[in-house]
Amino acid sequence: MSTEIESVLIENRVFPPFPNLVEGAAISGMDNYQAMCDEARRNPDAFWERLARENLVWDKAFTQVLDTSEAPFYRWFGDGEMNVSANCLDKHLNTPVADKTAIIFESDDGKVTSVTYKELHARVCQFANGLKALGYSAGERAIIYLPMSIEAVVAMQACARLGIIHSVVFGGFSSKSLHERTVDVGASLVITADAQMRGGKSIPLKAAVDDALAMGGCGAVRNVIVYQRVGGQLDWNNGRDLWMHDVSAGQPDTCPAASLNAEHPLFILYTSGSTGKPKGVQHACGGFLLWSLLTTKWTFDAKDDDVFWCTADVGWVTGHTYVAYGPLAAGLTQIVFEGVPTYPDVGRFWEMIQRHKVSIFYTAPTAIRSLTKAAESTPKYHPREYDLSSLRIIGSVGEPINPEAWMWYYKNVGGERCPVLDTWWQTETGAHMITPLPGVTPLKPGSCTLPLPGIEAAIVDEAGEDVERGKGGFLVMKRPWPGMIRTIWGDPERFKQSYFPPELKGYYLAGDGAQRDSDGYFWIMGRIDDVLNVSGHRLGTMEVESALVAHELVAEAAVVGRPDDTTGEAVVAFVVLNRTLPEGDEADQIAAQLRSWVAKEIGPIAKPRDIRFGENLPKTRSGKIMRRLLRVVAKGERITQDVSTLENPAILDQLSQAR
Ligand code: WT7
């Protein structure tokens, strides 16, 4: 671990907070931040109790803050009752926010539609009433497979309103992945669209749902509700399939929000782990919403006149926390964008920031890196060609942002006036955990800086002991927090094993390696498990391996990550076929076939960048694949490690030369 971090720590530029952002900030100045951290440390329950009472509307007040009796299955505000949708919408109805724009939606082809809070509330209520009329009720599970749209937010909010647990599946996932999730959650409802538009192309969604449901095991699904986005011919299953507009039509525009226990599950979101099967991360209503709202206020220092734009898709946790829930609970005006950053041209993001006067912009390092390249090669689309003076705060999420990308973002997008917030968090943490605050934190490019008040982040060794500053170790959270994962849906054992291994003293294990510098700043070094981060998306190497070996030509496969300038990591697959070693064009053909196979099995994001064929894989005498060596081969580097424990050292040469 230590060698990897050294290059990062050479970075020693420090950018103090901008005075104009300190004054009046939600957390203003280092003293204010320290005082909050101290308050949380002195009496965590009192700290969270105060915040939960001040920030959420409760139907029934809670009397217990944190129940640790079944740790690590923590319960927060467990005897309180509330509703997430009421806290995002109804709360604003008799305030000036009611007539404020909630969502400015921009479609792939540039059409803009917006809704006020009052209108969004009415649309959510009508759809919720429609779902009720179909017999849906609290506790059932709905799969949502929708493009970025106002309808996606309506669907999520309507579920939350009734206590239907949603599981959003990213539109880029294949029907196979969709099927797996539909079966795992035991969904009784699927909400989808006929198709989605991305970069001028129409990509069918309803057809993928039909395929997924035809794979069997989805007998609980009573309806498929379809948002008509594109129009045109569609296979229709009478009785089962319904148009979303028909479900809402004629329904009253008010719908009582169900008073739900704070621990009622709000959603299940699948993410990759170190086995082949994705984990259904389960979040609870009260704690998740509190943490989403607080971090929206604290990290982004949200103000009444801000225009907030988080570019993440609702298929990922970022789109849950910072599109569907946090900004609405905070009463912000936000942009929801259907398209991609490169269509109709690579200036799309900058042009949209200029036109909508975006003041808070939150995106992923992979987007920044690819737009940097594009801007350098096509100066016409360089951010300096646009008026980005509306920006106040710019953020980054999903993967480490390297100092060069940080500096480019800071100079060219932020105009050296906006702090770059490198926010570290995970699907499991619900919302931000370690992040700079605009009114508090001196920035260091490449560091996610300091934990939020109430978050006891630390770096420990295998025994759970704190490591010295400057030494690498496991990133853990020593105390629970309200927004944390509650369990893995249907697999409480895996939850315990993955996140609370016994040797770590009951700490939450994030799965990242990290270290702290002499100022206590956190530097994330990447995953410690077999999880890759490709363009900010988590991908299990075992998931890709299982997809590959499911192909009839494949006998064995090992997948590793290779550092990549744009996508962070790229997937490299080493494959043994159950036939003779292919060469030349034939090897290329089989590789192409396997790549599209993986896209069909998982989704295009999982496609290996490189496939290398060999007669075998490097294994120890006990048969364990030496991935460490494969990572070196994948980078095209020479192996300097000791390979004497290998059963078949010669295979390394073959794989190094393979195509
Ligand atoms: C993993 C979580 C955070 C929401 C979107 C991704 C990596 C995330 C950072 C960051 C370095 C980061 C970690 C983490 N990661 N943010 N600012 N710096 N690494 O959520 O899919 O659950 O992935 O993404 O490795 O464990 P996710």
mmCIF file with all atom_site columns, C-alpha atoms in Angstrom, residues 328-395:
data_model
loop_
_atom_site.group_PDB
_atom_site.id
_atom_site.type_symbol
_atom_site.label_atom_id
_atom_site.label_alt_id
_atom_site.label_comp_id
_atom_site.label_asym_id
_atom_site.label_entity_id
_atom_site.label_seq_id
_atom_site.pdbx_PDB_ins_code
_atom_site.Cartn_x
_atom_site.Cartn_y
_atom_site.Cartn_z
_atom_site.occupancy
_atom_site.B_iso_or_equiv
_atom_site.pdbx_formal_charge
_atom_site.auth_seq_id
_atom_site.auth_comp_id
_atom_site.auth_asym_id
_atom_site.auth_atom_id
_atom_site.pdbx_PDB_model_num
ATOM 1  C CA . LEU A 1 328 ? -35.949 17.967 -2.566  1.00 0.00 ? 328 LEU A CA 1
ATOM 2  C CA . ALA A 1 329 ? -35.832 17.702 1.209   1.00 0.00 ? 329 ALA A CA 1
ATOM 3  C CA . ALA A 1 330 ? -33.642 20.829 1.127   1.00 0.00 ? 330 ALA A CA 1
ATOM 4  C CA . GLY A 1 331 ? -36.115 22.667 -1.152  1.00 0.00 ? 331 GLY A CA 1
ATOM 5  C CA . LEU A 1 332 ? -33.539 23.255 -3.893  1.00 0.00 ? 332 LEU A CA 1
ATOM 6  C CA . THR A 1 333 ? -34.043 23.859 -7.589  1.00 0.00 ? 333 THR A CA 1
ATOM 7  C CA . GLN A 1 334 ? -32.199 21.110 -9.431  1.00 0.00 ? 334 GLN A CA 1
ATOM 8  C CA . ILE A 1 335 ? -31.356 20.054 -12.964 1.00 0.00 ? 335 ILE A CA 1
ATOM 9  C CA . VAL A 1 336 ? -32.261 16.537 -14.069 1.00 0.00 ? 336 VAL A CA 1
ATOM 10 C CA . PHE A 1 337 ? -30.483 15.639 -17.305 1.00 0.00 ? 337 PHE A CA 1
ATOM 11 C CA . GLU A 1 338 ? -31.399 12.751 -19.554 1.00 0.00 ? 338 GLU A CA 1
ATOM 12 C CA . GLY A 1 339 ? -28.424 12.737 -21.883 1.00 0.00 ? 339 GLY A CA 1
ATOM 13 C CA . VAL A 1 340 ? -24.680 12.284 -21.982 1.00 0.00 ? 340 VAL A CA 1
ATOM 14 C CA . PRO A 1 341 ? -21.846 14.844 -21.621 1.00 0.00 ? 341 PRO A CA 1
ATOM 15 C CA . THR A 1 342 ? -20.676 14.348 -25.212 1.00 0.00 ? 342 THR A CA 1
ATOM 16 C CA . TYR A 1 343 ? -23.894 14.951 -27.138 1.00 0.00 ? 343 TYR A CA 1
ATOM 17 C CA . PRO A 1 344 ? -24.529 16.917 -29.291 1.00 0.00 ? 344 PRO A CA 1
ATOM 18 C CA . ASP A 1 345 ? -20.957 17.956 -28.518 1.00 0.00 ? 345 ASP A CA 1
ATOM 19 C CA . VAL A 1 346 ? -18.406 17.790 -25.707 1.00 0.00 ? 346 VAL A CA 1
ATOM 20 C CA . GLY A 1 347 ? -19.381 21.274 -24.513 1.00 0.00 ? 347 GLY A CA 1
ATOM 21 C CA . ARG A 1 348 ? -22.805 20.049 -23.354 1.00 0.00 ? 348 ARG A CA 1
ATOM 22 C CA . PHE A 1 349 ? -22.136 20.277 -19.601 1.00 0.00 ? 349 PHE A CA 1
ATOM 23 C CA . TRP A 1 350 ? -20.551 23.747 -19.842 1.00 0.00 ? 350 TRP A CA 1
ATOM 24 C CA . GLU A 1 351 ? -23.310 25.020 -22.117 1.00 0.00 ? 351 GLU A CA 1
ATOM 25 C CA . MET A 1 352 ? -25.957 23.719 -19.707 1.00 0.00 ? 352 MET A CA 1
ATOM 26 C CA . ILE A 1 353 ? -24.244 25.281 -16.685 1.00 0.00 ? 353 ILE A CA 1
ATOM 27 C CA . GLN A 1 354 ? -24.182 28.604 -18.559 1.00 0.00 ? 354 GLN A CA 1
ATOM 28 C CA . ARG A 1 355 ? -27.782 28.438 -19.780 1.00 0.00 ? 355 ARG A CA 1
ATOM 29 C CA . HIS A 1 356 ? -29.353 27.246 -16.507 1.00 0.00 ? 356 HIS A CA 1
ATOM 30 C CA . LYS A 1 357 ? -27.010 29.347 -14.337 1.00 0.00 ? 357 LYS A CA 1
ATOM 31 C CA . VAL A 1 358 ? -26.014 26.333 -12.295 1.00 0.00 ? 358 VAL A CA 1
ATOM 32 C CA . SER A 1 359 ? -24.404 27.318 -8.989  1.00 0.00 ? 359 SER A CA 1
ATOM 33 C CA . ILE A 1 360 ? -23.538 23.882 -7.535  1.00 0.00 ? 360 ILE A CA 1
ATOM 34 C CA . PHE A 1 361 ? -22.160 21.273 -9.925  1.00 0.00 ? 361 PHE A CA 1
ATOM 35 C CA . TYR A 1 362 ? -21.444 17.712 -8.839  1.00 0.00 ? 362 TYR A CA 1
ATOM 36 C CA . THR A 1 363 ? -19.954 15.146 -11.196 1.00 0.00 ? 363 THR A CA 1
ATOM 37 C CA . ALA A 1 364 ? -17.498 12.247 -11.480 1.00 0.00 ? 364 ALA A CA 1
ATOM 38 C CA . PRO A 1 365 ? -13.731 12.350 -12.087 1.00 0.00 ? 365 PRO A CA 1
ATOM 39 C CA . THR A 1 366 ? -14.144 10.140 -15.142 1.00 0.00 ? 366 THR A CA 1
ATOM 40 C CA . ALA A 1 367 ? -16.343 12.806 -16.765 1.00 0.00 ? 367 ALA A CA 1
ATOM 41 C CA . ILE A 1 368 ? -13.829 15.502 -15.847 1.00 0.00 ? 368 ILE A CA 1
ATOM 42 C CA . ARG A 1 369 ? -10.929 13.505 -17.284 1.00 0.00 ? 369 ARG A CA 1
ATOM 43 C CA . SER A 1 370 ? -12.684 12.734 -20.557 1.00 0.00 ? 370 SER A CA 1
ATOM 44 C CA . LEU A 1 371 ? -13.889 16.335 -20.940 1.00 0.00 ? 371 LEU A CA 1
ATOM 45 C CA . THR A 1 372 ? -10.363 17.572 -20.203 1.00 0.00 ? 372 THR A CA 1
ATOM 46 C CA . LYS A 1 373 ? -9.050  15.541 -23.103 1.00 0.00 ? 373 LYS A CA 1
ATOM 47 C CA . ALA A 1 374 ? -11.886 16.663 -25.353 1.00 0.00 ? 374 ALA A CA 1
ATOM 48 C CA . ALA A 1 375 ? -11.405 20.325 -24.420 1.00 0.00 ? 375 ALA A CA 1
ATOM 49 C CA . GLU A 1 376 ? -7.671  20.196 -25.001 1.00 0.00 ? 376 GLU A CA 1
ATOM 50 C CA . SER A 1 377 ? -8.162  18.688 -28.448 1.00 0.00 ? 377 SER A CA 1
ATOM 51 C CA . THR A 1 378 ? -11.181 20.822 -29.469 1.00 0.00 ? 378 THR A CA 1
ATOM 52 C CA . PRO A 1 379 ? -10.562 24.277 -27.936 1.00 0.00 ? 379 PRO A CA 1
ATOM 53 C CA . LYS A 1 380 ? -13.997 25.442 -29.073 1.00 0.00 ? 380 LYS A CA 1
ATOM 54 C CA . TYR A 1 381 ? -15.542 23.252 -26.360 1.00 0.00 ? 381 TYR A CA 1
ATOM 55 C CA . HIS A 1 382 ? -13.111 24.281 -23.665 1.00 0.00 ? 382 HIS A CA 1
ATOM 56 C CA . PRO A 1 383 ? -14.956 25.461 -20.533 1.00 0.00 ? 383 PRO A CA 1
ATOM 57 C CA . ARG A 1 384 ? -13.256 28.891 -20.859 1.00 0.00 ? 384 ARG A CA 1
ATOM 58 C CA . GLU A 1 385 ? -15.430 29.464 -23.957 1.00 0.00 ? 385 GLU A CA 1
ATOM 59 C CA . TYR A 1 386 ? -18.528 29.474 -21.731 1.00 0.00 ? 386 TYR A CA 1
ATOM 60 C CA . ASP A 1 387 ? -19.756 31.795 -19.022 1.00 0.00 ? 387 ASP A CA 1
ATOM 61 C CA . LEU A 1 388 ? -19.516 29.655 -15.900 1.00 0.00 ? 388 LEU A CA 1
ATOM 62 C CA . SER A 1 389 ? -19.612 32.578 -13.471 1.00 0.00 ? 389 SER A CA 1
ATOM 63 C CA . SER A 1 390 ? -22.823 31.279 -11.857 1.00 0.00 ? 390 SER A CA 1
ATOM 64 C CA . LEU A 1 391 ? -20.829 28.420 -10.271 1.00 0.00 ? 391 LEU A CA 1
ATOM 65 C CA . ARG A 1 392 ? -20.136 28.673 -6.559  1.00 0.00 ? 392 ARG A CA 1
ATOM 66 C CA . ILE A 1 393 ? -19.218 25.125 -5.634  1.00 0.00 ? 393 ILE A CA 1
ATOM 67 C CA . ILE A 1 394 ? -17.995 22.169 -7.699  1.00 0.00 ? 394 ILE A CA 1
ATOM 68 C CA . GLY A 1 395 ? -17.848 18.606 -6.459  1.00 0.00 ? 395 GLY A CA 1
#
